[in-house]
Amino acid sequence: MIRLLHYLFRSWLCLIPLVAGIASAPQGAEAVELPTPGVLVADHKIPTNLNFDDSNENLTPLSPKIINRIKLIKAGKKVVYGFAVSEPLFEAQAAINNGLLNSGLDLLDQADGEAKSPFELLYNDLYRIHALNLYGRMSEAELLLDDFSKQEIAFHESNVMAITLLADTQSRLGETTKAIRNYQTVIASLKGWRFPTSYSRPPSNIDELTWIAETRARATLGLALAYFFEGDYSTSKYWALQCANHTGDVMRVLAHMFYGRFLGRAHPDILLSHAVALTLLGAAQIHEGASRTSGNQSLDYARKAFDRIGFSHGEAHIAVMSAKALVDAGNHRDALLVANEALKLSRAAGLHDFIWRVEYLKGLALLSAGDKDSAEEAFRYAQIAVDEQTGLLGGDTEKRRFGIGKRDITYQLTRLTFDRQEAALLFTDLERGRARAFVDMLANVVEFGGTSSEAVKELRRLDLKSRQQFHVNQLRR
């Protein structure tokens, strides 16, 4: 009882300046000071100074009470971006969180029809691009980026979110150097800005505040993922920590008994970013040998955040990243156990983009254990799975994630068949690799020639159509 009274007293003291400020303010609100990133240039040189606050070196975890206190979006209720969420938008996000991407995209189209402002349409496009990237459909996300950038500049006089989403796409396509460069450009443009955790009055520029806060979350998480893909666990851990603490600050404000009232309901993506950042922290700890997959505090916190938003394949993300960390650390015995679990979860969640990569990780673990036959079987399953997902422009360079690409699979298979002197099978594997090289050459010609010609546009339309047909076929199985 005494502790409860103490908490209430402290909360009341925190409210005094806010209430006093509102009472004395003519408008009852004031603008929060924000950075002005301006219009950024994509794929520019890496900034020499990120202007980043390095002081926050330890994780300040959110308690389950705070996570449970956060009010998530609900149809008809105001979200942190300042508009009321429509029924189709609410249902779209629930569908996407439960692995139903195509249903979610259809609902987003309906949400466009019910949008009451151009800003809602911009937000819907942000979520649409994010969802396509999340499910490995980067070529479709890429087609939306130019228009999104123009809309963002019209609203915010900056394309900072568009550059972040471009980097997300590049990272998933295996263009890690470009992705890191663009993420760092975004971070540098924010000039060391941190999300404010106390307010004397409600912010009058809440949509801009939320936009910049989400950009910072996506850019720091993007860097953590990019370095994770490259196997640089130390740098990945640093950026994951920055993302986890930033998103933690945002959620503490949203969960505050008074601040949360004027900021509105939380978007699930802020919790998703927090959960993935914690998963990367946990993977880094596993790689360091400081923790196992069980009893890892960062992963336990990640699960709570995934569960809070009903993200049905959170466990699959945890298992896949843990398996990679174990393989990279040379712990192939545990890696095999976790990879098998990751495969089961990925298949159940319909994460086709994960399956072939986990099969490859499983093959590496088996190869290290001396089981060449089982390793080859895993590599061939990976080859079949990745070929099912490949569109017309889906060459080897496009299909890299977690530091794994189709060339790696071809290399392992040709090495095994060469050792056994199986000429016919070796020829088949090499021919498949040569076909992929042609696809890569075509993709490079498209990139070199730009995207404005009718031929390029037609190729991209065919690519998109082939990918959509693949996903339709998956639904019919």
CSV table of C-alpha atoms in Angstrom, one decimal:
chain,number,residue,atom,x,y,z
A,1,MET,CA,0.0,0.0,0.0
A,2,ILE,CA,2.8,2.4,0.9
A,3,ARG,CA,4.6,1.6,-2.3
A,4,LEU,CA,1.4,2.3,-4.3
A,5,LEU,CA,0.9,5.7,-2.6
A,6,HIS,CA,4.6,6.5,-3.3
A,7,TYR,CA,4.1,5.7,-7.0
A,8,LEU,CA,0.9,7.8,-7.2
A,9,PHE,CA,2.6,10.7,-5.5
A,10,ARG,CA,5.6,10.6,-7.9
A,11,SER,CA,3.2,10.4,-10.8
A,12,TRP,CA,1.3,13.5,-9.6
A,13,LEU,CA,4.5,15.4,-9.2
A,14,CYS,CA,5.3,14.6,-12.8
A,15,LEU,CA,1.9,16.0,-13.9
A,16,ILE,CA,2.2,19.3,-12.1
A,17,PRO,CA,4.4,21.1,-14.8
A,18,LEU,CA,2.4,19.6,-17.6
A,19,VAL,CA,-1.0,20.7,-16.1
A,20,ALA,CA,0.4,24.1,-15.3
A,21,GLY,CA,1.8,24.5,-18.8
A,22,ILE,CA,-1.5,23.6,-20.4
A,23,ALA,CA,-3.4,26.0,-18.1
A,24,SER,CA,-1.0,28.9,-19.0
A,25,ALA,CA,-0.7,28.2,-22.7
A,26,PRO,CA,-3.0,30.1,-25.1
A,27,GLN,CA,-3.3,27.1,-27.4
A,28,GLY,CA,-2.6,24.4,-24.8
A,29,ALA,CA,0.1,22.9,-27.0
A,30,GLU,CA,3.6,23.6,-28.3
A,31,ALA,CA,5.8,22.3,-31.0
A,32,VAL,CA,8.5,19.8,-30.0
A,33,GLU,CA,11.9,20.7,-31.4
A,34,LEU,CA,12.8,18.3,-34.2
A,35,PRO,CA,15.7,17.9,-36.7
A,36,THR,CA,15.2,19.1,-40.3
A,37,PRO,CA,16.7,16.3,-42.5
A,38,GLY,CA,15.8,17.9,-45.8
A,39,VAL,CA,15.8,16.0,-49.1
A,40,LEU,CA,18.5,13.4,-48.9
A,41,VAL,CA,20.5,11.8,-51.8
A,42,ALA,CA,20.3,8.0,-52.0
A,43,ASP,CA,23.5,5.9,-52.3
A,44,HIS,CA,25.6,8.9,-51.4
A,45,LYS,CA,29.0,8.6,-49.7
A,46,ILE,CA,29.0,7.4,-46.1
A,47,PRO,CA,28.9,10.3,-43.6
A,48,THR,CA,32.0,10.8,-41.5
A,49,ASN,CA,30.0,12.0,-38.5
A,50,LEU,CA,26.8,10.3,-37.5
A,51,ASN,CA,26.0,12.9,-34.8
A,52,PHE,CA,24.9,10.0,-32.7
A,53,ASP,CA,24.5,10.0,-28.9
A,54,ASP,CA,26.8,7.3,-27.6
A,55,SER,CA,26.0,7.7,-24.0
A,56,ASN,CA,23.3,5.0,-23.7
A,57,GLU,CA,25.4,1.8,-23.6
A,58,ASN,CA,23.2,-0.5,-21.5
A,59,LEU,CA,19.8,-1.9,-22.2
A,60,THR,CA,17.0,-0.5,-20.1
A,61,PRO,CA,14.4,-3.2,-20.5
A,62,LEU,CA,10.7,-2.5,-20.5
A,63,SER,CA,8.9,-4.2,-17.7
A,64,PRO,CA,5.9,-6.5,-18.7
A,65,LYS,CA,3.7,-4.0,-16.8
A,66,ILE,CA,4.6,-1.2,-19.2
A,67,ILE,CA,4.2,-3.4,-22.3
A,68,ASN,CA,0.8,-4.4,-21.1
A,69,ARG,CA,-0.2,-0.8,-20.3
A,70,ILE,CA,0.4,0.4,-23.8
A,71,LYS,CA,-2.8,0.9,-25.7
A,72,LEU,CA,-2.5,-0.6,-29.2
A,73,ILE,CA,-4.4,0.7,-32.3
A,74,LYS,CA,-8.1,0.0,-32.5
A,75,ALA,CA,-10.6,0.8,-35.2
A,76,GLY,CA,-12.1,4.2,-34.7
A,77,LYS,CA,-9.5,5.3,-32.2
A,78,LYS,CA,-6.7,7.9,-32.7
A,79,VAL,CA,-3.3,6.5,-33.4
A,80,VAL,CA,-0.1,8.3,-32.7
A,81,TYR,CA,0.0,9.8,-36.2
A,82,GLY,CA,-3.0,11.9,-35.2
A,83,PHE,CA,-5.8,10.2,-37.3
A,84,ALA,CA,-8.5,7.7,-36.4
A,85,VAL,CA,-7.8,4.1,-37.6
A,86,SER,CA,-10.3,2.8,-40.2
A,87,GLU,CA,-11.7,-0.7,-39.9
A,88,PRO,CA,-9.9,-2.0,-43.0
A,89,LEU,CA,-6.5,-0.6,-41.8
A,90,PHE,CA,-7.0,-2.2,-38.4
A,91,GLU,CA,-7.9,-5.6,-40.0
A,92,ALA,CA,-5.0,-5.3,-42.5
A,93,GLN,CA,-2.4,-4.9,-39.7
A,94,ALA,CA,-3.9,-7.9,-37.8
A,95,ALA,CA,-3.8,-10.0,-41.0
A,96,ILE,CA,-0.2,-9.1,-41.8
A,97,ASN,CA,0.9,-9.8,-38.2
A,98,ASN,CA,-0.7,-13.3,-38.6
A,99,GLY,CA,1.1,-14.1,-41.8
A,100,LEU,CA,-1.8,-13.3,-44.2
A,101,LEU,CA,0.1,-10.9,-46.4
A,102,ASN,CA,-2.2,-11.0,-49.5
A,103,SER,CA,-5.3,-10.5,-47.4
A,104,GLY,CA,-3.6,-7.7,-45.6
A,105,LEU,CA,-2.7,-6.0,-48.9
A,106,ASP,CA,-6.3,-6.3,-50.1
A,107,LEU,CA,-7.4,-4.7,-46.9
A,108,LEU,CA,-4.9,-1.9,-47.3
A,109,ASP,CA,-6.4,-1.1,-50.7
A,110,GLN,CA,-9.8,-0.8,-48.9
A,111,ALA,CA,-8.2,1.4,-46.3
A,112,ASP,CA,-7.1,3.7,-49.1
A,113,GLY,CA,-10.7,4.1,-50.2
A,114,GLU,CA,-11.7,5.1,-46.7
A,115,ALA,CA,-8.8,7.5,-46.0
A,116,LYS,CA,-10.0,10.9,-44.9
A,117,SER,CA,-6.7,12.7,-45.6
A,118,PRO,CA,-3.8,12.5,-48.0
A,119,PHE,CA,-1.6,11.9,-45.0
A,120,GLU,CA,-3.5,8.6,-44.2
A,121,LEU,CA,-2.7,7.5,-47.8
A,122,LEU,CA,1.0,8.2,-47.2
A,123,TYR,CA,0.9,6.2,-44.0
A,124,ASN,CA,-0.9,3.3,-45.8
A,125,ASP,CA,1.9,3.3,-48.4
A,126,LEU,CA,4.5,3.3,-45.6
A,127,TYR,CA,2.9,0.2,-44.1
A,128,ARG,CA,2.4,-1.5,-47.5
A,129,ILE,CA,6.1,-1.1,-48.4
A,130,HIS,CA,7.2,-2.3,-44.9
A,131,ALA,CA,4.9,-5.4,-45.2
A,132,LEU,CA,6.2,-6.3,-48.7
A,133,ASN,CA,9.8,-6.1,-47.4
A,134,LEU,CA,9.0,-8.0,-44.3
A,135,TYR,CA,7.7,-11.0,-46.4
A,136,GLY,CA,10.5,-11.0,-48.9
A,137,ARG,CA,8.6,-9.3,-51.8
A,138,MET,CA,11.2,-6.6,-52.4
A,139,SER,CA,10.6,-6.1,-56.1
A,140,GLU,CA,7.1,-5.0,-55.4
A,141,ALA,CA,8.2,-2.7,-52.5
A,142,GLU,CA,10.8,-1.2,-54.8
A,143,LEU,CA,8.1,-0.2,-57.4
A,144,LEU,CA,6.3,1.9,-54.8
A,145,LEU,CA,9.3,3.8,-53.5
A,146,ASP,CA,9.6,6.7,-56.0
A,147,ASP,CA,6.0,7.7,-55.6
A,148,PHE,CA,6.2,7.4,-51.8
A,149,SER,CA,9.3,9.6,-51.8
A,150,LYS,CA,7.5,12.4,-53.7
A,151,GLN,CA,4.5,12.2,-51.3
A,152,GLU,CA,6.8,12.4,-48.3
A,153,ILE,CA,8.6,15.4,-49.6
A,154,ALA,CA,5.3,17.1,-50.2
A,155,PHE,CA,4.2,16.5,-46.6
A,156,HIS,CA,7.4,16.8,-44.6
A,157,GLU,CA,9.8,18.6,-47.0
A,158,SER,CA,12.1,15.6,-46.5
A,159,ASN,CA,12.4,12.0,-47.9
A,160,VAL,CA,14.1,10.7,-44.8
A,161,MET,CA,11.6,7.8,-44.4
A,162,ALA,CA,11.8,6.9,-48.1
A,163,ILE,CA,15.5,6.6,-47.9
A,164,THR,CA,15.1,4.4,-44.8
A,165,LEU,CA,12.6,2.1,-46.7
A,166,LEU,CA,15.0,2.0,-49.7
A,167,ALA,CA,17.8,0.9,-47.4
A,168,ASP,CA,15.4,-1.8,-46.0
A,169,THR,CA,14.8,-3.1,-49.5
A,170,GLN,CA,18.5,-3.0,-50.4
A,171,SER,CA,19.5,-4.8,-47.3
A,172,ARG,CA,17.0,-7.7,-48.1
A,173,LEU,CA,18.3,-7.8,-51.7
A,174,GLY,CA,21.8,-8.3,-50.4
A,175,GLU,CA,23.0,-4.8,-51.4
A,176,THR,CA,24.4,-4.4,-47.9
A,177,THR,CA,27.0,-1.7,-48.6
A,178,LYS,CA,24.3,0.6,-50.2
A,179,ALA,CA,21.9,-0.2,-47.4
A,180,ILE,CA,24.4,0.7,-44.7
A,181,ARG,CA,25.3,3.9,-46.5
A,182,ASN,CA,21.7,5.0,-46.7
A,183,TYR,CA,20.9,4.1,-43.1
A,184,GLN,CA,23.9,6.1,-42.0
A,185,THR,CA,22.8,9.1,-44.2
A,186,VAL,CA,19.5,9.0,-42.4
A,187,ILE,CA,21.1,8.8,-38.9
A,188,ALA,CA,23.4,11.7,-39.7
A,189,SER,CA,20.5,13.8,-40.9
A,190,LEU,CA,18.8,13.4,-37.5
A,191,LYS,CA,21.7,15.2,-35.9
A,192,GLY,CA,21.8,13.2,-32.6
A,193,TRP,CA,18.1,13.8,-31.9
A,194,ARG,CA,16.5,11.7,-29.2
A,195,PHE,CA,12.9,11.1,-28.5
A,196,PRO,CA,11.7,13.5,-25.6
A,197,THR,CA,10.5,11.6,-22.5
A,198,SER,CA,8.9,14.6,-20.7
A,199,TYR,CA,6.6,17.3,-21.9
A,200,SER,CA,5.4,20.6,-20.4
A,201,ARG,CA,2.5,20.7,-22.9
A,202,PRO,CA,1.1,18.4,-25.5
A,203,PRO,CA,3.1,18.5,-28.8
A,204,SER,CA,1.4,20.5,-31.5
A,205,ASN,CA,3.5,18.7,-34.2
A,206,ILE,CA,2.7,15.1,-33.1
A,207,ASP,CA,2.6,13.7,-36.7
A,208,GLU,CA,6.1,15.1,-37.4
A,209,LEU,CA,7.3,13.9,-34.0
A,210,THR,CA,6.0,10.4,-34.7
A,211,TRP,CA,7.4,10.3,-38.2
A,212,ILE,CA,10.9,11.2,-37.1
A,213,ALA,CA,10.7,8.8,-34.1
A,214,GLU,CA,9.7,5.9,-36.4
A,215,THR,CA,12.4,6.8,-38.9
A,216,ARG,CA,15.0,6.7,-36.2
A,217,ALA,CA,13.7,3.3,-35.0
A,218,ARG,CA,13.8,1.9,-38.6
A,219,ALA,CA,17.2,3.2,-39.4
A,220,THR,CA,18.9,2.0,-36.2
A,221,LEU,CA,17.2,-1.4,-36.5
A,222,GLY,CA,18.1,-1.5,-40.2
A,223,LEU,CA,21.8,-1.0,-39.3
A,224,ALA,CA,21.6,-3.7,-36.7
A,225,LEU,CA,20.1,-6.2,-39.2
A,226,ALA,CA,22.5,-5.3,-42.0
A,227,TYR,CA,25.6,-5.9,-39.8
A,228,PHE,CA,23.9,-9.1,-38.5
A,229,PHE,CA,23.6,-10.3,-42.1
A,230,GLU,CA,27.3,-9.6,-42.6
A,231,GLY,CA,28.3,-11.5,-39.4
A,232,ASP,CA,29.5,-8.4,-37.6
A,233,TYR,CA,27.9,-9.2,-34.3
A,234,SER,CA,29.6,-6.5,-32.3
A,235,THR,CA,28.4,-3.6,-34.5
A,236,SER,CA,25.0,-5.3,-34.9
A,237,LYS,CA,24.7,-5.4,-31.1
A,238,TYR,CA,25.6,-1.7,-30.8
A,239,TRP,CA,22.8,-0.6,-33.2
A,240,ALA,CA,20.3,-3.1,-31.8
A,241,LEU,CA,20.9,-1.6,-28.3
A,242,GLN,CA,20.3,1.9,-29.7
A,243,CYS,CA,17.1,0.8,-31.3
A,244,ALA,CA,15.8,-1.1,-28.2
A,245,ASN,CA,16.5,1.9,-26.0
A,246,HIS,CA,14.9,4.4,-28.4
A,247,THR,CA,11.8,2.3,-28.9
A,248,GLY,CA,11.7,1.7,-25.2
A,249,ASP,CA,11.6,5.5,-24.6
A,250,VAL,CA,8.7,5.9,-27.0
A,251,MET,CA,6.7,3.2,-25.3
A,252,ARG,CA,7.3,4.5,-21.8
A,253,VAL,CA,5.8,7.8,-22.9
A,254,LEU,CA,2.9,6.0,-24.6
A,255,ALA,CA,2.3,4.0,-21.5
A,256,HIS,CA,2.4,7.1,-19.2
A,257,MET,CA,-0.9,7.7,-17.4
A,258,PHE,CA,-1.1,11.3,-18.8
A,259,TYR,CA,1.2,11.6,-21.8
A,260,GLY,CA,-0.4,8.5,-23.4
A,261,ARG,CA,-3.8,10.3,-23.5
A,262,PHE,CA,-2.7,13.1,-25.8
A,263,LEU,CA,-0.2,11.0,-27.9
A,264,GLY,CA,-2.8,8.4,-28.9
A,265,ARG,CA,-2.6,4.7,-29.3
A,266,ALA,CA,0.6,2.9,-30.3
A,267,HIS,CA,1.3,1.4,-33.7
A,268,PRO,CA,2.3,-2.3,-33.5
A,269,ASP,CA,5.5,-1.5,-35.5
A,270,ILE,CA,7.1,0.3,-32.6
A,271,LEU,CA,6.8,-2.9,-30.5
A,272,LEU,CA,7.8,-5.0,-33.5
A,273,SER,CA,11.0,-2.9,-33.9
A,274,HIS,CA,11.6,-3.3,-30.2
A,275,ALA,CA,11.2,-7.1,-30.4
A,276,VAL,CA,13.4,-7.5,-33.4
A,277,ALA,CA,16.1,-5.4,-31.8
A,278,LEU,CA,16.0,-7.5,-28.6
A,279,THR,CA,16.2,-10.6,-30.8
A,280,LEU,CA,19.4,-9.3,-32.4
A,281,LEU,CA,20.8,-8.5,-29.0
A,282,GLY,CA,20.0,-12.1,-27.9
A,283,ALA,CA,21.6,-13.5,-31.1
A,284,ALA,CA,24.8,-11.4,-30.4
A,285,GLN,CA,24.9,-12.8,-26.8
A,286,ILE,CA,24.5,-16.3,-28.2
A,287,HIS,CA,27.3,-15.7,-30.7
A,288,GLU,CA,29.6,-14.4,-27.9
A,289,GLY,CA,28.9,-17.6,-25.9
A,290,ALA,CA,27.5,-15.4,-23.1
A,291,SER,CA,24.0,-17.0,-23.3
A,292,ARG,CA,22.2,-19.9,-24.8
A,293,THR,CA,18.8,-19.8,-26.6
A,294,SER,CA,17.1,-20.8,-23.3
A,295,GLY,CA,17.4,-18.5,-20.4
A,296,ASN,CA,18.4,-15.6,-22.7
A,297,GLN,CA,16.9,-12.5,-21.1
A,298,SER,CA,16.9,-10.4,-24.3
A,299,LEU,CA,15.0,-13.2,-26.2
A,300,ASP,CA,12.5,-13.5,-23.3
A,301,TYR,CA,11.8,-9.8,-23.5
A,302,ALA,CA,11.5,-10.1,-27.3
A,303,ARG,CA,8.9,-12.8,-26.9
A,304,LYS,CA,6.8,-10.6,-24.6
A,305,ALA,CA,6.9,-7.8,-27.2
A,306,PHE,CA,6.0,-10.1,-30.1
A,307,ASP,CA,3.1,-11.6,-28.0
A,308,ARG,CA,1.7,-8.1,-27.1
A,309,ILE,CA,1.0,-7.3,-30.8
A,310,GLY,CA,0.0,-10.8,-31.7
A,311,PHE,CA,2.9,-11.3,-34.1
A,312,SER,CA,2.4,-15.0,-34.9
A,313,HIS,CA,5.8,-15.7,-36.2
A,314,GLY,CA,8.0,-14.0,-33.6
A,315,GLU,CA,9.3,-17.4,-32.5
A,316,ALA,CA,10.3,-18.2,-36.0
A,317,HIS,CA,12.4,-14.9,-36.2
A,318,ILE,CA,14.0,-15.8,-32.9
A,319,ALA,CA,14.8,-19.3,-34.0
A,320,VAL,CA,16.3,-18.3,-37.4
A,321,MET,CA,18.5,-15.6,-35.9
A,322,SER,CA,19.6,-17.9,-33.1
A,323,ALA,CA,20.5,-20.7,-35.6
A,324,LYS,CA,22.6,-18.3,-37.6
A,325,ALA,CA,24.4,-17.1,-34.5
A,326,LEU,CA,25.2,-20.6,-33.4
A,327,VAL,CA,26.5,-21.6,-36.9
A,328,ASP,CA,28.7,-18.5,-37.1
A,329,ALA,CA,30.0,-19.3,-33.6
A,330,GLY,CA,30.9,-22.9,-34.6
A,331,ASN,CA,28.4,-24.5,-32.2
A,332,HIS,CA,27.0,-26.8,-34.9
A,333,ARG,CA,25.4,-29.3,-32.5
A,334,ASP,CA,23.1,-26.7,-31.0
A,335,ALA,CA,22.7,-25.0,-34.4
A,336,LEU,CA,21.2,-28.2,-35.8
A,337,LEU,CA,18.6,-28.4,-33.1
A,338,VAL,CA,17.6,-24.7,-33.4
A,339,ALA,CA,17.6,-24.9,-37.2
A,340,ASN,CA,15.1,-27.8,-37.1
A,341,GLU,CA,12.8,-25.8,-34.8
A,342,ALA,CA,13.2,-22.7,-37.1
A,343,LEU,CA,12.2,-24.8,-40.1
A,344,LYS,CA,9.1,-26.1,-38.4
A,345,LEU,CA,8.1,-22.6,-37.3
A,346,SER,CA,8.8,-21.0,-40.7
A,347,ARG,CA,6.8,-23.5,-42.5
A,348,ALA,CA,3.9,-23.1,-40.1
A,349,ALA,CA,4.0,-19.3,-40.5
A,350,GLY,CA,4.3,-19.4,-44.3
A,351,LEU,CA,7.7,-17.6,-44.2
A,352,HIS,CA,8.9,-19.0,-47.5
A,353,ASP,CA,11.7,-16.4,-47.6
A,354,PHE,CA,13.2,-18.0,-44.4
A,355,ILE,CA,12.9,-21.6,-45.3
A,356,TRP,CA,15.7,-22.0,-47.9
A,357,ARG,CA,18.1,-20.0,-45.7
A,358,VAL,CA,17.4,-22.2,-42.7
A,359,GLU,CA,17.9,-25.3,-44.9
A,360,TYR,CA,21.3,-23.9,-45.9
A,361,LEU,CA,22.2,-23.2,-42.3
A,362,LYS,CA,21.1,-26.7,-41.4
A,363,GLY,CA,23.3,-28.0,-44.2
A,364,LEU,CA,26.3,-26.2,-42.9
A,365,ALA,CA,25.8,-27.6,-39.4
A,366,LEU,CA,25.4,-31.2,-40.8
A,367,LEU,CA,28.5,-30.7,-43.0
A,368,SER,CA,30.6,-29.6,-39.9
A,369,ALA,CA,29.3,-32.7,-38.1
A,370,GLY,CA,30.6,-34.9,-40.9
A,371,ASP,CA,27.2,-36.0,-42.2
A,372,LYS,CA,27.7,-35.1,-45.9
A,373,ASP,CA,24.7,-37.0,-47.2
A,374,SER,CA,22.2,-35.2,-44.9
A,375,ALA,CA,24.0,-31.9,-45.6
A,376,GLU,CA,23.5,-32.4,-49.3
A,377,GLU,CA,19.9,-33.2,-48.8
A,378,ALA,CA,19.4,-30.0,-46.8
A,379,PHE,CA,21.3,-28.0,-49.5
A,380,ARG,CA,19.0,-29.5,-52.2
A,381,TYR,CA,15.9,-28.6,-50.2
A,382,ALA,CA,17.3,-25.1,-50.0
A,383,GLN,CA,17.8,-25.0,-53.8
A,384,ILE,CA,14.3,-26.2,-54.5
A,385,ALA,CA,12.8,-23.7,-52.1
A,386,VAL,CA,14.7,-20.7,-53.4
A,387,ASP,CA,13.9,-21.6,-57.1
A,388,GLU,CA,10.2,-21.6,-56.2
A,389,GLN,CA,10.5,-18.0,-55.0
A,390,THR,CA,12.6,-16.6,-57.8
A,391,GLY,CA,11.0,-14.2,-60.2
A,392,LEU,CA,12.3,-13.2,-63.6
A,393,LEU,CA,14.7,-10.7,-62.1
A,394,GLY,CA,15.4,-12.7,-58.9
A,395,GLY,CA,19.0,-13.5,-59.6
A,396,ASP,CA,21.7,-14.7,-57.1
A,397,THR,CA,22.5,-11.1,-56.0
A,398,GLU,CA,18.9,-10.4,-55.2
A,399,LYS,CA,18.4,-13.4,-53.0
A,400,ARG,CA,20.7,-12.7,-50.1
A,401,ARG,CA,19.7,-12.5,-46.5
A,402,PHE,CA,21.3,-13.5,-43.3
A,403,GLY,CA,24.5,-13.4,-45.3
A,404,ILE,CA,23.3,-16.3,-47.4
A,405,GLY,CA,22.7,-16.3,-51.2
A,406,LYS,CA,21.9,-18.8,-53.9
A,407,ARG,CA,25.6,-18.9,-55.0
A,408,ASP,CA,26.5,-20.3,-51.6
A,409,ILE,CA,24.0,-23.2,-52.1
A,410,THR,CA,25.4,-23.8,-55.6
A,411,TYR,CA,29.0,-23.8,-54.3
A,412,GLN,CA,28.2,-26.3,-51.6
A,413,LEU,CA,26.4,-28.7,-53.9
A,414,THR,CA,29.0,-28.6,-56.7
A,415,ARG,CA,31.7,-29.2,-54.1
A,416,LEU,CA,30.0,-32.3,-52.7
A,417,THR,CA,29.2,-33.7,-56.2
A,418,PHE,CA,32.7,-33.0,-57.4
A,419,ASP,CA,34.2,-34.9,-54.4
A,420,ARG,CA,32.0,-37.9,-55.4
A,421,GLN,CA,32.9,-37.5,-59.1
A,422,GLU,CA,29.3,-37.6,-60.1
A,423,ALA,CA,29.7,-35.8,-63.5
A,424,ALA,CA,26.0,-35.8,-64.6
A,425,LEU,CA,24.8,-34.2,-61.3
A,426,LEU,CA,27.7,-31.8,-61.2
A,427,PHE,CA,26.8,-30.7,-64.8
A,428,THR,CA,23.2,-30.1,-63.7
A,429,ASP,CA,24.2,-28.0,-60.7
A,430,LEU,CA,26.6,-26.0,-62.8
A,431,GLU,CA,24.0,-25.4,-65.5
A,432,ARG,CA,21.6,-24.2,-62.9
A,433,GLY,CA,24.2,-21.8,-61.7
A,434,ARG,CA,24.9,-20.6,-65.2
A,435,ALA,CA,21.2,-19.9,-65.7
A,436,ARG,CA,21.2,-17.8,-62.6
A,437,ALA,CA,24.2,-15.9,-63.8
A,438,PHE,CA,22.3,-15.0,-66.9
A,439,VAL,CA,19.4,-13.7,-64.7
A,440,ASP,CA,21.9,-11.6,-62.8
A,441,MET,CA,23.3,-10.2,-66.0
A,442,LEU,CA,19.8,-9.2,-67.1
A,443,ALA,CA,19.2,-7.6,-63.7
A,444,ASN,CA,22.5,-5.7,-64.0
A,445,VAL,CA,21.6,-4.5,-67.5
A,446,VAL,CA,18.3,-3.2,-66.1
A,447,GLU,CA,20.0,-1.4,-63.3
A,448,PHE,CA,22.6,0.1,-65.6
A,449,GLY,CA,20.1,1.2,-68.1
A,450,GLY,CA,17.8,2.9,-65.5
A,451,THR,CA,14.1,2.3,-64.9
A,452,SER,CA,12.5,4.7,-67.3
A,453,SER,CA,12.5,2.7,-70.6
A,454,GLU,CA,9.3,0.8,-71.6
A,455,ALA,CA,11.4,-2.4,-71.9
A,456,VAL,CA,12.5,-2.1,-68.3
A,457,LYS,CA,9.0,-1.3,-67.1
A,458,GLU,CA,7.7,-4.3,-68.9
A,459,LEU,CA,10.3,-6.6,-67.4
A,460,ARG,CA,9.4,-5.3,-64.0
A,461,ARG,CA,5.7,-5.9,-64.6
A,462,LEU,CA,6.5,-9.5,-65.7
A,463,ASP,CA,8.7,-10.0,-62.7
A,464,LEU,CA,5.9,-8.8,-60.4
A,465,LYS,CA,3.3,-10.9,-62.2
A,466,SER,CA,5.5,-14.1,-61.8
A,467,ARG,CA,6.0,-13.4,-58.1
A,468,GLN,CA,2.3,-12.8,-57.5
A,469,GLN,CA,1.4,-16.0,-59.4
A,470,PHE,CA,3.9,-17.9,-57.1
A,471,HIS,CA,2.1,-16.7,-54.0
A,472,VAL,CA,-1.3,-17.5,-55.5
A,473,ASN,CA,0.0,-21.1,-56.1
A,474,GLN,CA,1.2,-21.3,-52.5
A,475,LEU,CA,-2.3,-20.4,-51.3
A,476,ARG,CA,-3.9,-23.1,-53.5
A,477,ARG,CA,-1.7,-25.9,-52.0
